[in-house]
mmCIF file of C-alpha atoms and ligand atoms in Angstrom:
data_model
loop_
_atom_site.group_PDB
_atom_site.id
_atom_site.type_symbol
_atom_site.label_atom_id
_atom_site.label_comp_id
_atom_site.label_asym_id
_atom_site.label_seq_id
_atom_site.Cartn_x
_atom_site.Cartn_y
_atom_site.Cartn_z
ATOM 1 C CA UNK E 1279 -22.949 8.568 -4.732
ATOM 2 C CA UNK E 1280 -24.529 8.987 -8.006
ATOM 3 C CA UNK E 1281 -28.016 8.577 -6.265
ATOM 4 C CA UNK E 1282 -26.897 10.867 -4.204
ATOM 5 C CA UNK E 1283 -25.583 13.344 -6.783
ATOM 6 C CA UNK E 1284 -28.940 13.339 -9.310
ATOM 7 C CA UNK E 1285 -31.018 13.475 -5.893
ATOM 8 C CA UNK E 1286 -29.523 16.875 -5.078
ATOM 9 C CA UNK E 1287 -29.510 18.465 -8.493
ATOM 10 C CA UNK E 1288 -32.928 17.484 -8.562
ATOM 11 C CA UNK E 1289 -33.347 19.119 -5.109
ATOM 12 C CA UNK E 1290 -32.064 22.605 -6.267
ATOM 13 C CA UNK E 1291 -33.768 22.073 -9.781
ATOM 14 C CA UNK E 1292 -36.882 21.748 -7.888
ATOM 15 C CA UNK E 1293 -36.492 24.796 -5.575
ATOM 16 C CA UNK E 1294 -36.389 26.963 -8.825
ATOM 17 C CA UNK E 1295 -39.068 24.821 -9.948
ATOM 18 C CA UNK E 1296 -41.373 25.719 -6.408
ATOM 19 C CA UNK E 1297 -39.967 29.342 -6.109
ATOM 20 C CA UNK E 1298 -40.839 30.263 -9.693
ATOM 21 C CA UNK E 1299 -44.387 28.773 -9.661
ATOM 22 C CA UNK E 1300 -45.508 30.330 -7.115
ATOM 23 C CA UNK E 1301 -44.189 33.398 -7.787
ATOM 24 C CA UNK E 1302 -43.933 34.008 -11.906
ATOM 25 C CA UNK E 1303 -45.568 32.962 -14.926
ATOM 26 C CA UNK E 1304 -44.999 29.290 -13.900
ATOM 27 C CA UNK E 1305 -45.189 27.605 -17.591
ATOM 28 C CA UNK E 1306 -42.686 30.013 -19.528
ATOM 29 C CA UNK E 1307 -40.337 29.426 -16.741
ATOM 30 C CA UNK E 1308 -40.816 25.474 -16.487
ATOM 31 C CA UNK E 1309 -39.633 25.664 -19.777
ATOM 32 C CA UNK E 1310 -37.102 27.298 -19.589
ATOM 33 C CA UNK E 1311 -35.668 25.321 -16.343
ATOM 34 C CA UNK E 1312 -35.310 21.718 -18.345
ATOM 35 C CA UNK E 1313 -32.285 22.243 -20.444
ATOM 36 C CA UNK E 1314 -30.521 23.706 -17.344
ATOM 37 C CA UNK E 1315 -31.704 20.764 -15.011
ATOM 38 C CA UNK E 1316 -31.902 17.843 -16.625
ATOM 39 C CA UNK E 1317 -28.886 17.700 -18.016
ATOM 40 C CA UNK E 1318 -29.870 15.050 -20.491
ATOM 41 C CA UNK E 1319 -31.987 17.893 -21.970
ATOM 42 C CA UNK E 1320 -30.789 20.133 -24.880
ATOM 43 C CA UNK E 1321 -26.720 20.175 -24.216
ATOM 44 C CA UNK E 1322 -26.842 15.644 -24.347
ATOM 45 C CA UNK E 1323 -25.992 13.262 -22.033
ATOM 46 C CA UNK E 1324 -23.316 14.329 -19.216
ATOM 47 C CA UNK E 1325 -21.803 12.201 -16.621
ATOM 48 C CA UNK E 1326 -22.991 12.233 -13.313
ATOM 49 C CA UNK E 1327 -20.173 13.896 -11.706
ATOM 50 C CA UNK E 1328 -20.893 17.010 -13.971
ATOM 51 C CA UNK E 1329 -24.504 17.356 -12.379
ATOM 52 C CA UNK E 1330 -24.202 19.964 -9.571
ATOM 53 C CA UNK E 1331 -21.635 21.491 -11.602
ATOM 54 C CA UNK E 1332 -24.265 22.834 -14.007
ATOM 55 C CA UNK E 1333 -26.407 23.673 -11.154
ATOM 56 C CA UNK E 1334 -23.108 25.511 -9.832
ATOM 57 C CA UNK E 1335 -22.317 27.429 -13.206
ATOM 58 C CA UNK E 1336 -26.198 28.912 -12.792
ATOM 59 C CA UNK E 1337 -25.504 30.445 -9.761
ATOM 60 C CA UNK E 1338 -22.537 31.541 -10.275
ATOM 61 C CA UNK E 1339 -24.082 33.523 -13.039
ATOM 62 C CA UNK E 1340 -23.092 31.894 -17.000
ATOM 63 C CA UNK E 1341 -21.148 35.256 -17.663
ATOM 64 C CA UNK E 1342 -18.655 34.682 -15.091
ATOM 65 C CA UNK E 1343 -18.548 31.359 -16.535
ATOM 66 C CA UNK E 1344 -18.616 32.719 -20.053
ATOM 67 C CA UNK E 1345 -15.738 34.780 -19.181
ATOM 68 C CA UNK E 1346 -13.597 31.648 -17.861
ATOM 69 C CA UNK E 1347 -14.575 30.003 -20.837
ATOM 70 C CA UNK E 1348 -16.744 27.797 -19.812
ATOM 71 C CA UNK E 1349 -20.095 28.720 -21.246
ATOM 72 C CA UNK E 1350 -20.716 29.404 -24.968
ATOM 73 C CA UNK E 1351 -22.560 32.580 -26.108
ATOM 74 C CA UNK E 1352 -25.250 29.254 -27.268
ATOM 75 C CA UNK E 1353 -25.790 28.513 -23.723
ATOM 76 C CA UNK E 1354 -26.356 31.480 -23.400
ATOM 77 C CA UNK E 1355 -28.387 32.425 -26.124
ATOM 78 C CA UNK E 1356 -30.745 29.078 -25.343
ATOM 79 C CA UNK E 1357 -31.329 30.094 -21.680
ATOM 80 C CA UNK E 1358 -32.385 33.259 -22.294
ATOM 81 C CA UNK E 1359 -30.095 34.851 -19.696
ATOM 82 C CA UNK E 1360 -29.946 38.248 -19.766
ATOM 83 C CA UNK E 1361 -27.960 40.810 -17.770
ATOM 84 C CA UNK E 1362 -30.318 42.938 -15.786
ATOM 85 C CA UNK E 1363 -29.893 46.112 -13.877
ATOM 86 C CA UNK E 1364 -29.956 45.323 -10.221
ATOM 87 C CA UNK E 1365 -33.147 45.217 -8.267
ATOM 88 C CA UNK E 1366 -31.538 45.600 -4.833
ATOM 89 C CA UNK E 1367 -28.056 47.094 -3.805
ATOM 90 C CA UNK E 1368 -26.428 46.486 -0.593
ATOM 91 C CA UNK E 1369 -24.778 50.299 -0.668
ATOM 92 C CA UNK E 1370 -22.801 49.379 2.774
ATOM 93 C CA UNK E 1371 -21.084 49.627 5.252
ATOM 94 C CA UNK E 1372 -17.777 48.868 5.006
ATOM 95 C CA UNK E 1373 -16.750 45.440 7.522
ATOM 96 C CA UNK E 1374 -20.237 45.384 8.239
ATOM 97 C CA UNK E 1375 -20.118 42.253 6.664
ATOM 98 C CA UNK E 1376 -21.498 43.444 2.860
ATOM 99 C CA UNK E 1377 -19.952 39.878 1.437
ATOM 100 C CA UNK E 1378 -21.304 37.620 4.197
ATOM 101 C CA UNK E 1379 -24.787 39.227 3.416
ATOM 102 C CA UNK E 1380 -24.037 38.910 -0.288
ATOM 103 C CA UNK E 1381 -23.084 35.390 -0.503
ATOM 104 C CA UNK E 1382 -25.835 34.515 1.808
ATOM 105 C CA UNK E 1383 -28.251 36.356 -0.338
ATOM 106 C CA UNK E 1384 -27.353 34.064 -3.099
ATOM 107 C CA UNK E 1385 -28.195 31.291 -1.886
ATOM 108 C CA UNK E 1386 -31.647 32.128 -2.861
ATOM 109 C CA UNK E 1387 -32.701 30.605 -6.265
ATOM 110 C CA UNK E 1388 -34.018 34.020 -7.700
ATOM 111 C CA UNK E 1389 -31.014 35.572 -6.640
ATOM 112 C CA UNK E 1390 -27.728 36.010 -9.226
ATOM 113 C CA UNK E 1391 -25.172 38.070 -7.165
ATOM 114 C CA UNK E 1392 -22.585 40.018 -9.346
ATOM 115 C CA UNK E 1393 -19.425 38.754 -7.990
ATOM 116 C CA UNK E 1394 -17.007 41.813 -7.984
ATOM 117 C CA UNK E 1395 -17.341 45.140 -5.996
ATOM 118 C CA UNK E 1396 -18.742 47.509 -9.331
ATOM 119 C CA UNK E 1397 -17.888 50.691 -8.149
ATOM 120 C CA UNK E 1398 -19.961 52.464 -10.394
ATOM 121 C CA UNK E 1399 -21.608 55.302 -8.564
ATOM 122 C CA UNK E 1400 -18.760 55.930 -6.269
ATOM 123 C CA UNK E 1401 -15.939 56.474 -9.301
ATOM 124 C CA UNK E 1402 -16.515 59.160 -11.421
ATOM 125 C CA UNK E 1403 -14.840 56.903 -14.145
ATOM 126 C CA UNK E 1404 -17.059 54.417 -14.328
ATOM 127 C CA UNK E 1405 -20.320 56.512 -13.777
ATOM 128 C CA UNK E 1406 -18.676 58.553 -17.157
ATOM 129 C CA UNK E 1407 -18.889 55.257 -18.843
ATOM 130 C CA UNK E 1408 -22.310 54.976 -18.895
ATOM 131 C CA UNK E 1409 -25.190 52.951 -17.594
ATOM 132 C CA UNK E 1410 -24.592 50.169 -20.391
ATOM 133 C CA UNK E 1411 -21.222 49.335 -19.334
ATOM 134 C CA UNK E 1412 -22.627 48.876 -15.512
ATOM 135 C CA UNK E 1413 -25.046 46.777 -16.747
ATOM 136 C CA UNK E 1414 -22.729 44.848 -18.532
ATOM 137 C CA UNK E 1415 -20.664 44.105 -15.688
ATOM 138 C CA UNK E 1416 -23.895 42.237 -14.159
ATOM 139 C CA UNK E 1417 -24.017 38.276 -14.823
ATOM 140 C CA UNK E 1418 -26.659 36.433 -16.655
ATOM 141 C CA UNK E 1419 -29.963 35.608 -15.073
ATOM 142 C CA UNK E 1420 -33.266 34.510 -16.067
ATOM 143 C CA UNK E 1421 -35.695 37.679 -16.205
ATOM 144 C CA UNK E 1422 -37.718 36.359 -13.486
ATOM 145 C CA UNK E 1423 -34.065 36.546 -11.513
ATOM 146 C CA UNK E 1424 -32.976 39.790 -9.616
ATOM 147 C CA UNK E 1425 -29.656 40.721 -9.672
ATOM 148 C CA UNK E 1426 -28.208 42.073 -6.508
ATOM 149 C CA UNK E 1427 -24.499 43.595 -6.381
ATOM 150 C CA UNK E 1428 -22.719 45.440 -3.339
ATOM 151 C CA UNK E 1429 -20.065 48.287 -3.085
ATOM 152 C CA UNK E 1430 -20.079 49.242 0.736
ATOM 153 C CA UNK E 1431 -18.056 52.612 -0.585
ATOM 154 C CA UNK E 1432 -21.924 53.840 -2.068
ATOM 155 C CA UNK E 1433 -23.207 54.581 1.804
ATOM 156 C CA UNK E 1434 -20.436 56.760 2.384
ATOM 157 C CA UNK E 1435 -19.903 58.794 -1.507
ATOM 158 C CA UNK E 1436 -21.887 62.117 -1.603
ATOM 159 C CA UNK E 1437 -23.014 61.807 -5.146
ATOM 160 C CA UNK E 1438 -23.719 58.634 -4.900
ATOM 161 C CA UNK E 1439 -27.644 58.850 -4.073
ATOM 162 C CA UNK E 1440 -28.703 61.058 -6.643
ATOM 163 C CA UNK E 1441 -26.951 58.561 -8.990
ATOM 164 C CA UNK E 1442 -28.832 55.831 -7.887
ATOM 165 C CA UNK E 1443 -32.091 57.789 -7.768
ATOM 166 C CA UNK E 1444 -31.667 58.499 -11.766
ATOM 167 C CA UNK E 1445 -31.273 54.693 -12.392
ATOM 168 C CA UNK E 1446 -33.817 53.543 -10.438
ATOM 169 C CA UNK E 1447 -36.035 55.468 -8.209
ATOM 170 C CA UNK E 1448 -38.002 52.516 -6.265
ATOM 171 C CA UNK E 1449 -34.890 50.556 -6.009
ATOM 172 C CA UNK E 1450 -34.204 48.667 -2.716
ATOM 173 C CA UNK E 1451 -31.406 49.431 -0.798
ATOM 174 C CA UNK E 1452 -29.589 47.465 2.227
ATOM 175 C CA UNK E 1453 -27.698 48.571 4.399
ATOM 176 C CA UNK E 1454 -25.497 45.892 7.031
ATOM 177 C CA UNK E 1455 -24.093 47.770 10.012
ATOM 178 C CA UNK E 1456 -22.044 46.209 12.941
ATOM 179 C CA UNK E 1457 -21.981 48.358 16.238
ATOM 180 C CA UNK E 1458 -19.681 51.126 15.680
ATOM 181 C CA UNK E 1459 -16.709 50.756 17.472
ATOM 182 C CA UNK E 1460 -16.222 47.155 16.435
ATOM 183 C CA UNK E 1461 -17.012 48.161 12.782
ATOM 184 C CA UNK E 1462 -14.096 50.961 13.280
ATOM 185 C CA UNK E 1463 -11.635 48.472 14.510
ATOM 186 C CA UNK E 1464 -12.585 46.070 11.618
ATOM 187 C CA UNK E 1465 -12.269 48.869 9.693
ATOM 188 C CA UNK E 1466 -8.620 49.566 10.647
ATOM 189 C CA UNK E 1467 -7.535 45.952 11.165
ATOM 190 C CA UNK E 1468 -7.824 46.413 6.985
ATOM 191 C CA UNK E 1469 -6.169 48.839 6.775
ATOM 192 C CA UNK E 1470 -3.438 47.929 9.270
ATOM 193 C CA UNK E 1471 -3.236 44.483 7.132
ATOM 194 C CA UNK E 1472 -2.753 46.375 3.806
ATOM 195 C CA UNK E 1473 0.118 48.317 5.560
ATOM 196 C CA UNK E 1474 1.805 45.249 6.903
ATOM 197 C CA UNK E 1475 1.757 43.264 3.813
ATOM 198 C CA UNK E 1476 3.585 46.494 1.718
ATOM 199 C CA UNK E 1477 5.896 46.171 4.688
ATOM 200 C CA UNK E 1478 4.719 49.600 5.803
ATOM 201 C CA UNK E 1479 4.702 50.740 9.536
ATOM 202 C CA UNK E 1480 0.854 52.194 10.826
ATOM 203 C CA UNK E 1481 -0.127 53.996 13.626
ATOM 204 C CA UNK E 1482 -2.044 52.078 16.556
ATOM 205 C CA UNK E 1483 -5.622 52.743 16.599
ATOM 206 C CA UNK E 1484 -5.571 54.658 19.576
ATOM 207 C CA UNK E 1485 -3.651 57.058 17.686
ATOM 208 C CA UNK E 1486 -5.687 57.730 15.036
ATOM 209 C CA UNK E 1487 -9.294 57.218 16.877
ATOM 210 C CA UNK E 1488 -8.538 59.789 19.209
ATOM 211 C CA UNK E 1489 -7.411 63.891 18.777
ATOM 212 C CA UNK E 1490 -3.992 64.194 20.644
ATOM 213 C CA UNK E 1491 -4.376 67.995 21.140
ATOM 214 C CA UNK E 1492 -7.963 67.747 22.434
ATOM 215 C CA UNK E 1493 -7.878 64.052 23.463
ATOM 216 C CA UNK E 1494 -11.604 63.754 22.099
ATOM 217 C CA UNK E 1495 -12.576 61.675 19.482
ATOM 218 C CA UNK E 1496 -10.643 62.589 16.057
ATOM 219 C CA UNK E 1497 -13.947 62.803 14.160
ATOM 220 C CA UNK E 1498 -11.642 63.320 10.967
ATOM 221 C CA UNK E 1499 -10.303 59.699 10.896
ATOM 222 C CA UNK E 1500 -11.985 57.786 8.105
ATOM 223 C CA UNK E 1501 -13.015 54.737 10.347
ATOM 224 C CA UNK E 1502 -14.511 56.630 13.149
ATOM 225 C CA UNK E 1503 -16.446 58.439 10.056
ATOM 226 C CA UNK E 1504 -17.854 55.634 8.440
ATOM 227 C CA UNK E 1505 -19.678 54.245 11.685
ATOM 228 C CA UNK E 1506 -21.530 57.852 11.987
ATOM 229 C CA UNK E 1507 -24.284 55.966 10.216
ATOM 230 C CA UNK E 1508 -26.995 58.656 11.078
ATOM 231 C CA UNK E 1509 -24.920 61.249 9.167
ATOM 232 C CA UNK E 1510 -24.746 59.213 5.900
ATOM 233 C CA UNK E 1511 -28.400 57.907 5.871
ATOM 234 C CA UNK E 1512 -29.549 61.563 6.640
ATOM 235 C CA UNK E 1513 -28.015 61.992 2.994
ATOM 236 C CA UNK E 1514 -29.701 59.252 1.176
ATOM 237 C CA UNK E 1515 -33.156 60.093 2.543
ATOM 238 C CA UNK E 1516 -32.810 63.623 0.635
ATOM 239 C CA UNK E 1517 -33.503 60.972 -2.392
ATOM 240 C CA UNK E 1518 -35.591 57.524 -0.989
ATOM 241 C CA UNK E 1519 -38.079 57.432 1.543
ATOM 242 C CA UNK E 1520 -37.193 55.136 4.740
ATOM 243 C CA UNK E 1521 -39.438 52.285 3.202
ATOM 244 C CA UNK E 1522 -36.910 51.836 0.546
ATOM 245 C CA UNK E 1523 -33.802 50.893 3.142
ATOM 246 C CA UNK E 1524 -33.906 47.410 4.673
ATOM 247 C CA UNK E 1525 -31.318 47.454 7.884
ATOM 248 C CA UNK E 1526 -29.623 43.919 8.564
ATOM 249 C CA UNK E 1527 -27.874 43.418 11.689
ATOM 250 C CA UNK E 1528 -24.769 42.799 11.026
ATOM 251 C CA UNK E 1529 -23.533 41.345 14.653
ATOM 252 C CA UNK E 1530 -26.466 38.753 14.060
ATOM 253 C CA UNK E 1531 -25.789 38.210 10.827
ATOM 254 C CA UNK E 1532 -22.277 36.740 12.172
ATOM 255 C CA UNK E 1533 -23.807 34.762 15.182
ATOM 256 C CA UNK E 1534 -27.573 33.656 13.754
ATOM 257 C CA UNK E 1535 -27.833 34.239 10.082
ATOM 258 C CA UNK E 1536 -31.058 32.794 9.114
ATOM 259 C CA UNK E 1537 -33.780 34.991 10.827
ATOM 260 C CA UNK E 1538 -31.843 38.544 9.285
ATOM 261 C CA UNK E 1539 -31.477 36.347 5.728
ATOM 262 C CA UNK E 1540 -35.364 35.714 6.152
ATOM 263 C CA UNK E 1541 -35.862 39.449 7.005
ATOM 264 C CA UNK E 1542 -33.892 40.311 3.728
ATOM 265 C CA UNK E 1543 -36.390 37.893 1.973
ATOM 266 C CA UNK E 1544 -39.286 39.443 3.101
ATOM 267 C CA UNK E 1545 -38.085 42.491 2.150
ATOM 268 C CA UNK E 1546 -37.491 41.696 -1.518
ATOM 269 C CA UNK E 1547 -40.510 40.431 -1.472
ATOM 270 C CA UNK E 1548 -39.210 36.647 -2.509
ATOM 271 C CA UNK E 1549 -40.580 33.241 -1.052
ATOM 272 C CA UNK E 1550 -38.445 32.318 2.075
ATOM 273 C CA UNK E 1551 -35.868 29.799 0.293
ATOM 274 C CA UNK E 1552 -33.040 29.806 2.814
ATOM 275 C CA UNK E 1553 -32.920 27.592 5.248
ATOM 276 C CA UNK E 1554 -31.155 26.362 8.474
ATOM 277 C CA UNK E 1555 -29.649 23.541 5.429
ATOM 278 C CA UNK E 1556 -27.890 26.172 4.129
ATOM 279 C CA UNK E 1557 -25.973 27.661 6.611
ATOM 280 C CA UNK E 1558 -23.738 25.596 8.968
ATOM 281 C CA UNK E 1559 -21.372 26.513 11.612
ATOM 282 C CA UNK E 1560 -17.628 26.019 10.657
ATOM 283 C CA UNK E 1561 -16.001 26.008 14.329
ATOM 284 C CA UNK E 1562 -12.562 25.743 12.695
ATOM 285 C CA UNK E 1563 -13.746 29.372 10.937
ATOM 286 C CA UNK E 1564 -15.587 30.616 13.622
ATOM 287 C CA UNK E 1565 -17.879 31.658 11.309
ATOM 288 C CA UNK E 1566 -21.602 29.927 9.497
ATOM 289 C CA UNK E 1567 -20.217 28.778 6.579
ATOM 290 C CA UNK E 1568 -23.013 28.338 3.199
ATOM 291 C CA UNK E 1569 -24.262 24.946 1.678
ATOM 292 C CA UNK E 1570 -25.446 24.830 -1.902
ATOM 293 C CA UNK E 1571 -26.006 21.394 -1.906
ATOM 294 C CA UNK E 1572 -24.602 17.846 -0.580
ATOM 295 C CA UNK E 1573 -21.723 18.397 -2.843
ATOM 296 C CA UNK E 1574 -21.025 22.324 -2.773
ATOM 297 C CA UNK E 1575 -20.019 24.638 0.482
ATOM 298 C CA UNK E 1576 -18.143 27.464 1.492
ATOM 299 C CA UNK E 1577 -16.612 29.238 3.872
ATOM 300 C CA UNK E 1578 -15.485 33.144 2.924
ATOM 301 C CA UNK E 1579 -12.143 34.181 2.476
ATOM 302 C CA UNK E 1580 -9.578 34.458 5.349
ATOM 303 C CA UNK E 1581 -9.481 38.160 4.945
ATOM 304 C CA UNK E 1582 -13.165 38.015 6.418
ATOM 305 C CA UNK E 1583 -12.972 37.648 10.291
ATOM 306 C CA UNK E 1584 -9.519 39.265 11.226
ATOM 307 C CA UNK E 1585 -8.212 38.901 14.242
ATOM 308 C CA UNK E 1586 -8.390 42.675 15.804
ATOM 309 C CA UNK E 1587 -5.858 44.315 17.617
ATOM 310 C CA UNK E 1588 -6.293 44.669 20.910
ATOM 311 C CA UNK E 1589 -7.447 48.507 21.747
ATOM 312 C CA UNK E 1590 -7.359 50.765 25.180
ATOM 313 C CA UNK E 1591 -10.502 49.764 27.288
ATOM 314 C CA UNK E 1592 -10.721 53.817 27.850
ATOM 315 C CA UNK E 1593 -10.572 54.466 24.551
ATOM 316 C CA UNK E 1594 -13.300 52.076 23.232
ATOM 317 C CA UNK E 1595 -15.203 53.699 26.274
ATOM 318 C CA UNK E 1596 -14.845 56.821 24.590
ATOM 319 C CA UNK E 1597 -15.895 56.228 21.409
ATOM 320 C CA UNK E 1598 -18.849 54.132 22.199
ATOM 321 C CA UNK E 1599 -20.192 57.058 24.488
ATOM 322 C CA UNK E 1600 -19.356 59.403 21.369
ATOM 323 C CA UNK E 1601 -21.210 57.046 18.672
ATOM 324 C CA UNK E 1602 -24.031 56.718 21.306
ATOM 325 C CA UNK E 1603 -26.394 59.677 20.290
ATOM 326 C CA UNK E 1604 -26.068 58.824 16.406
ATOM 327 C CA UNK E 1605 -27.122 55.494 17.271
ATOM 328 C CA UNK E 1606 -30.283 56.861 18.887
ATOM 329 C CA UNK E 1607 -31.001 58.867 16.537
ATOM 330 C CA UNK E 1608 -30.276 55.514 13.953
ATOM 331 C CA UNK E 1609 -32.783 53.530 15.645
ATOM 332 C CA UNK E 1610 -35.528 56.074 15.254
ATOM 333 C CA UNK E 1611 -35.017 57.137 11.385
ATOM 334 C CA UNK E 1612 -34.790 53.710 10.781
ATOM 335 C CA UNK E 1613 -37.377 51.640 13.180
ATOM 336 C CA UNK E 1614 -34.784 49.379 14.134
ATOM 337 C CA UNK E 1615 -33.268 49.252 17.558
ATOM 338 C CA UNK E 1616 -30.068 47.146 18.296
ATOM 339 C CA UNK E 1617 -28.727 46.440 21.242
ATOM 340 C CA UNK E 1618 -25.263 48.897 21.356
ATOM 341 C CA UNK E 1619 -24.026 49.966 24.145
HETATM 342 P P1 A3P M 322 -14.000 41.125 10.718
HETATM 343 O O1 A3P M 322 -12.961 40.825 9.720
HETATM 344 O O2 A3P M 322 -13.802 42.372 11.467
HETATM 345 O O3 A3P M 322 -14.317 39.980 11.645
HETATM 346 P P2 A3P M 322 -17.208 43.097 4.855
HETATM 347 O O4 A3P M 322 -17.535 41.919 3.999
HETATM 348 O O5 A3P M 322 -18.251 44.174 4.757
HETATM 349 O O6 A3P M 322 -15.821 43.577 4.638
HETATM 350 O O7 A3P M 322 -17.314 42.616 6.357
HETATM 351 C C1 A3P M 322 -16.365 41.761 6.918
HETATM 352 C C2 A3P M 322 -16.934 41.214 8.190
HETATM 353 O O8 A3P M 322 -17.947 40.256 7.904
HETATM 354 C C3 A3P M 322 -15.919 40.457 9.020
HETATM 355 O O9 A3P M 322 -15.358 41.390 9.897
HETATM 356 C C4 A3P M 322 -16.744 39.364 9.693
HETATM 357 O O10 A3P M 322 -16.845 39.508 11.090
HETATM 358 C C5 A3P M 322 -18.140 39.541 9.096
HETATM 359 N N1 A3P M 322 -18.852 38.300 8.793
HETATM 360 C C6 A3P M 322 -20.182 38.132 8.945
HETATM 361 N N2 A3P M 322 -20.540 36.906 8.644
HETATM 362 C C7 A3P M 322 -19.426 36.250 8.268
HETATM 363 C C8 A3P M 322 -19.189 34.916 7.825
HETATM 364 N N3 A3P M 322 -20.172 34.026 7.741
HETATM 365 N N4 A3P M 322 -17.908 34.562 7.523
HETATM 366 C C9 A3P M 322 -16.910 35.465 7.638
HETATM 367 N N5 A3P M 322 -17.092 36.747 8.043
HETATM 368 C C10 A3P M 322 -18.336 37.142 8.345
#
């Protein structure tokens, strides 16, 4: 076991070890590395059983850490962590599956997810507070480190582009999108959960997904909306070219996560890190669960991968022949055709 423990720290030490050499200014960040690998290093001797806990606390990000009281403002201070600005945001969509993609993301060594939705462009609180206190709210991270964070309510805010744009012109944005109609009903099964749990009656999705006086397709409901993707994209180009969007497939994300996660890599332009290692498939779940290391794994929350109501064949007819021009018109903005019907 604690072969077995120092083997695997070693193992993830060394990743950041491989990714940063041959991608950064290899000696400043070797340097850096050894207090946070060896643990022996600057902090003294731990026990073993502490080992992939440090490694843990890095990726975690030490302000989360910091925050729980866990990490001094030393450990801190000796790492050089900073809190950067992020390099990439996934802006959406809603129960596309923005946290799969997220927590996925992170398993890459030069990636330090901020854990909480930030909600900065889309609240016209927070944007008042300034672009300080969002940076603020990102954990620490080497330099060399991007920092990636995800609200899935940016895609779908008007102002939210132009927002962006003033922070950071040439950022990179990704965007996760399930086929429509399933994304709705994800959408609503939310919603529908939210209501149950206050006790609250809802209306059945039929309901609200479809105009009783003209029996079309209530184009006013939120969750039918939200999976117009064309509509909202069309807004965001008025700001970044098509270049600057990466699209992950968000129904393959769910059933074969590693070639969209390598996709996403090449994208950000990092060294493919993620591997078949780190992703297994929980059949209790249902789902591809993440491994860290021997020690550390995952699964998401419950509230990810609802059980959906079951909705009128006609009506999911319907809405899938409504969402089908968007969708064409999807796949050629973007270059990327999926398979919807
Ligand atoms: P359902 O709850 O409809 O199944 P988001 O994080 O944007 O809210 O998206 C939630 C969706 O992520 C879930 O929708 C689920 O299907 C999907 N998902 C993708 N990969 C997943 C994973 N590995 N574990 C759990 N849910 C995942």
């Amino acid at each position: 076991m604690g072969l077995a423990v120092r083997t695997q720290s070693f193992w993830l030490c060394q990743g950041l070890v491989d990714f940063w050499s041959q991608a950064w200014e290899p000696l400043s960040v070797t340097c850096r590395l050894q207090p946070i690998c060896p643990i022996e290093g600057r902090f003294g001797a731990r026990s073993q059983a502490e080992l992939p806990l440090r490694a843990l606390q890095f990726k975690r990000g030490l302000l989360h850490e910091f925050r729980k009281g866990n990490a001094s403002k030393d450990q801190v201070r000796l790492h050089d962590l900073v809190q950067q600005l992020p390099k990439a945001i996934i802006i959406g969509v809603r129960k596309g599956g923005t946290r799969a993609l997220l927590e996925m993301l992170n398993l890459h060594p030069a990636v330090v997810k901020a854990s909480q939705e930030i909600h900065f462009f889309d609240n016209d609180e927070n944007y008042a507070k300034g672009i300080e206190w969002y940076r603020k709210k990102m954990p620490f991270s080497y330099p060399q480190q991007i920092t990636i964070e995800k609200s899935p309510a940016y895609f779908i805010t008007e102002e939210v582009p132009e927002r962006i744009y003033k922070m950071n012109s040439s950022i990179k944005l990704l965007i996760i999108v399930r086929e429509p109609t399933t994304r709705a009903i994800s959408d609503y099964t939310q919603v529908l959960e939210g209501k149950e749990r206050k006790n609250k009656t809802y209306y059945k999705f039929e309901k609200l997904a479809i105009d009783p006086n003209t029996c079309e397709v209530n184009t006013k409901y939120k969750a039918v909306r939200t999976s117009i993707y064309t509509k909202h994209l069309e807004r965001w180009l008025k700001y970044f070219p098509i270049e600057q969007f990466h699209i992950v497939d968000g129904d393959r994300l769910i059933t074969e996560p590693l070639p969209e996660l390598q996709l996403v890599e090449k994208f950000l332009n990092l060294p493919p890190r993620i591997s078949q290692y780190n992703l297994y498939f929980n059949a209790t779940r249902g789902f591809y669960c993440l491994r860290f290391n021997i020690i550390f794994n995952k699964c998401l929350a419950g509230s990810k991968g609802r059980i959906h109501p079951e909705v009128d064949p006609s009506v999911i007819t319907k809405l899938r022949k409504f969402f089908h021009p968007f969708n064409q018109k999807f796949y050629q903005i973007t270059g990327r055709t999926l398979n919807w019907p």
